[in-house]
Amino acid sequence: MGALTWLRGLFSAASPAPKLDSHDLRGSFDLAQTTRHNANHWGNADALSANAATIPGVRQALRTRSRYETENNSLCCGIIRTVADHTVGSGPRIKITCADREFGGQVQADFTAWAKAIGLAQKTWELKRTQAQDGECF
């Protein structure tokens, strides 16, 4: 009978959480604190949007440094290759679902042949790799 009581306890309504007054809470965010130890680290932080902060000259410097880091840091290179591998896989595929299965199958076969002929899997893999590395792919 003890096991049944224990099991009932699992599915019974939980007791409500105690009411806390806002004066009882003592929380803070370490990230929000500016101290003498982290003031230099946060010195260049600003409130600009991503678009406003990345003017063409800044984007060029970011791309150049990111490419340099990828070429000279095997861990970084491996992470970027893994992102591309897991995102693209064996390449794009098309799935046609329609009443005419023969037509759908033919479209899928034609797409697969076209994708293989132009190397679509390698192209999409390269696009994803450069997007992860440079932040842009075109």
mmCIF file of C-alpha atoms in Angstrom:
data_model
loop_
_atom_site.group_PDB
_atom_site.id
_atom_site.type_symbol
_atom_site.label_atom_id
_atom_site.label_comp_id
_atom_site.label_asym_id
_atom_site.label_seq_id
_atom_site.Cartn_x
_atom_site.Cartn_y
_atom_site.Cartn_z
ATOM 1 C CA MET A 1 0.000 0.000 0.000
ATOM 2 C CA GLY A 2 2.959 2.323 0.616
ATOM 3 C CA ALA A 3 3.986 2.240 -3.054
ATOM 4 C CA LEU A 4 0.476 3.210 -4.145
ATOM 5 C CA THR A 5 0.474 6.188 -1.789
ATOM 6 C CA TRP A 6 3.808 7.274 -3.203
ATOM 7 C CA LEU A 7 2.462 6.924 -6.758
ATOM 8 C CA ARG A 8 -0.629 8.985 -5.933
ATOM 9 C CA GLY A 9 1.672 11.672 -4.589
ATOM 10 C CA LEU A 10 3.359 11.945 -7.979
ATOM 11 C CA PHE A 11 0.100 12.807 -9.722
ATOM 12 C CA SER A 12 -1.552 14.935 -7.043
ATOM 13 C CA ALA A 13 -1.711 18.676 -7.462
ATOM 14 C CA ALA A 14 1.462 20.365 -6.329
ATOM 15 C CA SER A 15 1.186 22.741 -3.431
ATOM 16 C CA PRO A 16 1.246 26.375 -4.537
ATOM 17 C CA ALA A 17 4.525 28.228 -4.301
ATOM 18 C CA PRO A 18 4.770 30.557 -1.332
ATOM 19 C CA LYS A 19 4.005 34.197 -2.064
ATOM 20 C CA LEU A 20 7.162 36.309 -2.012
ATOM 21 C CA ASP A 21 7.256 40.010 -1.452
ATOM 22 C CA SER A 22 9.554 41.874 -3.853
ATOM 23 C CA HIS A 23 11.536 42.990 -0.799
ATOM 24 C CA ASP A 24 12.359 39.343 -0.033
ATOM 25 C CA LEU A 25 14.192 38.826 -3.335
ATOM 26 C CA ARG A 26 17.958 39.300 -3.437
ATOM 27 C CA GLY A 27 18.892 38.622 -7.054
ATOM 28 C CA SER A 28 21.200 40.304 -9.499
ATOM 29 C CA PHE A 29 22.868 39.738 -12.828
ATOM 30 C CA ASP A 30 26.638 39.510 -12.839
ATOM 31 C CA LEU A 31 26.617 40.562 -16.480
ATOM 32 C CA ALA A 32 24.956 43.868 -15.579
ATOM 33 C CA GLN A 33 27.666 44.813 -13.097
ATOM 34 C CA THR A 34 30.479 47.104 -14.212
ATOM 35 C CA THR A 35 33.457 46.784 -11.911
ATOM 36 C CA ARG A 36 37.095 47.775 -12.066
ATOM 37 C CA HIS A 37 37.815 44.207 -13.201
ATOM 38 C CA ASN A 38 35.554 44.241 -16.259
ATOM 39 C CA ALA A 39 35.344 47.941 -17.186
ATOM 40 C CA ASN A 40 37.922 47.579 -19.979
ATOM 41 C CA HIS A 41 36.128 44.534 -21.357
ATOM 42 C CA TRP A 42 32.818 46.395 -21.708
ATOM 43 C CA GLY A 43 34.406 49.721 -22.739
ATOM 44 C CA ASN A 44 33.565 49.350 -26.441
ATOM 45 C CA ALA A 45 30.040 47.992 -25.952
ATOM 46 C CA ASP A 46 27.367 50.173 -27.527
ATOM 47 C CA ALA A 47 23.626 50.112 -28.127
ATOM 48 C CA LEU A 48 23.795 50.154 -31.920
ATOM 49 C CA SER A 49 21.732 47.687 -33.928
ATOM 50 C CA ALA A 50 23.499 44.969 -35.898
ATOM 51 C CA ASN A 51 22.888 46.900 -39.132
ATOM 52 C CA ALA A 52 24.087 50.222 -37.739
ATOM 53 C CA ALA A 53 27.204 48.729 -36.158
ATOM 54 C CA THR A 54 28.378 46.862 -39.237
ATOM 55 C CA ILE A 55 29.106 49.482 -41.838
ATOM 56 C CA PRO A 56 30.975 48.154 -44.913
ATOM 57 C CA GLY A 57 34.443 48.842 -43.476
ATOM 58 C CA VAL A 58 33.610 46.998 -40.259
ATOM 59 C CA ARG A 59 32.135 44.053 -42.183
ATOM 60 C CA GLN A 60 35.292 43.842 -44.291
ATOM 61 C CA ALA A 61 37.482 43.701 -41.180
ATOM 62 C CA LEU A 62 35.215 41.061 -39.619
ATOM 63 C CA ARG A 63 35.287 38.924 -42.777
ATOM 64 C CA THR A 64 39.054 39.185 -43.103
ATOM 65 C CA ARG A 65 39.696 38.288 -39.475
ATOM 66 C CA SER A 66 37.151 35.496 -39.508
ATOM 67 C CA ARG A 67 38.718 33.955 -42.613
ATOM 68 C CA TYR A 68 42.179 34.278 -41.071
ATOM 69 C CA GLU A 69 40.989 32.619 -37.860
ATOM 70 C CA THR A 70 39.309 29.783 -39.763
ATOM 71 C CA GLU A 71 42.411 29.155 -41.870
ATOM 72 C CA ASN A 72 44.760 29.158 -38.882
ATOM 73 C CA ASN A 73 42.673 27.567 -36.131
ATOM 74 C CA SER A 74 41.834 23.915 -36.721
ATOM 75 C CA LEU A 75 39.173 23.896 -33.993
ATOM 76 C CA CYS A 76 37.371 26.856 -35.570
ATOM 77 C CA CYS A 77 37.655 25.268 -39.019
ATOM 78 C CA GLY A 78 36.252 21.993 -37.704
ATOM 79 C CA ILE A 79 33.303 23.718 -36.051
ATOM 80 C CA ILE A 80 32.420 25.568 -39.240
ATOM 81 C CA ARG A 81 32.726 22.391 -41.338
ATOM 82 C CA THR A 82 30.518 20.538 -38.852
ATOM 83 C CA VAL A 83 27.878 23.274 -39.050
ATOM 84 C CA ALA A 84 27.878 22.998 -42.851
ATOM 85 C CA ASP A 85 27.845 19.174 -42.754
ATOM 86 C CA HIS A 86 24.923 19.009 -40.339
ATOM 87 C CA THR A 87 22.920 21.752 -42.053
ATOM 88 C CA VAL A 88 23.294 20.616 -45.662
ATOM 89 C CA GLY A 89 23.792 16.882 -45.194
ATOM 90 C CA SER A 90 23.783 15.110 -48.545
ATOM 91 C CA GLY A 91 22.176 18.111 -50.241
ATOM 92 C CA PRO A 92 18.740 19.500 -50.992
ATOM 93 C CA ARG A 93 16.002 17.095 -51.952
ATOM 94 C CA ILE A 94 12.517 17.720 -53.255
ATOM 95 C CA LYS A 95 9.427 15.810 -52.117
ATOM 96 C CA ILE A 96 6.377 15.988 -54.363
ATOM 97 C CA THR A 97 3.100 14.765 -52.928
ATOM 98 C CA CYS A 98 0.233 14.810 -55.386
ATOM 99 C CA ALA A 99 -2.498 12.502 -56.575
ATOM 100 C CA ASP A 100 -0.506 11.498 -59.656
ATOM 101 C CA ARG A 101 2.356 9.529 -58.078
ATOM 102 C CA GLU A 102 4.017 8.867 -61.417
ATOM 103 C CA PHE A 103 4.225 12.609 -62.131
ATOM 104 C CA GLY A 104 5.519 13.327 -58.620
ATOM 105 C CA GLY A 105 8.138 10.614 -58.965
ATOM 106 C CA GLN A 106 9.261 11.982 -62.316
ATOM 107 C CA VAL A 107 9.614 15.519 -60.921
ATOM 108 C CA GLN A 108 11.662 14.184 -58.015
ATOM 109 C CA ALA A 109 13.882 12.161 -60.356
ATOM 110 C CA ASP A 110 14.374 15.173 -62.662
ATOM 111 C CA PHE A 111 15.260 17.414 -59.710
ATOM 112 C CA THR A 112 17.730 14.849 -58.369
ATOM 113 C CA ALA A 113 19.401 14.526 -61.783
ATOM 114 C CA TRP A 114 19.560 18.314 -62.191
ATOM 115 C CA ALA A 115 20.960 18.815 -58.667
ATOM 116 C CA LYS A 116 23.644 16.202 -59.298
ATOM 117 C CA ALA A 117 24.539 17.664 -62.718
ATOM 118 C CA ILE A 118 25.157 21.152 -61.330
ATOM 119 C CA GLY A 119 26.728 20.029 -58.044
ATOM 120 C CA LEU A 120 23.967 21.578 -55.923
ATOM 121 C CA ALA A 121 24.980 19.723 -52.744
ATOM 122 C CA GLN A 122 28.549 21.081 -52.878
ATOM 123 C CA LYS A 123 27.318 24.582 -53.715
ATOM 124 C CA THR A 124 24.851 24.699 -50.825
ATOM 125 C CA TRP A 125 27.511 23.245 -48.499
ATOM 126 C CA GLU A 126 29.924 25.987 -49.556
ATOM 127 C CA LEU A 127 27.245 28.650 -49.101
ATOM 128 C CA LYS A 128 26.548 27.450 -45.551
ATOM 129 C CA ARG A 129 30.263 27.228 -44.732
ATOM 130 C CA THR A 130 30.956 30.768 -45.931
ATOM 131 C CA GLN A 131 27.850 32.074 -44.176
ATOM 132 C CA ALA A 132 29.039 30.553 -40.899
ATOM 133 C CA GLN A 133 32.600 31.777 -41.462
ATOM 134 C CA ASP A 134 32.048 35.236 -42.966
ATOM 135 C CA GLY A 135 28.528 36.095 -41.864
ATOM 136 C CA GLU A 136 27.421 36.399 -45.469
ATOM 137 C CA CYS A 137 27.532 34.095 -48.445
ATOM 138 C CA PHE A 138 27.001 36.157 -51.572
#
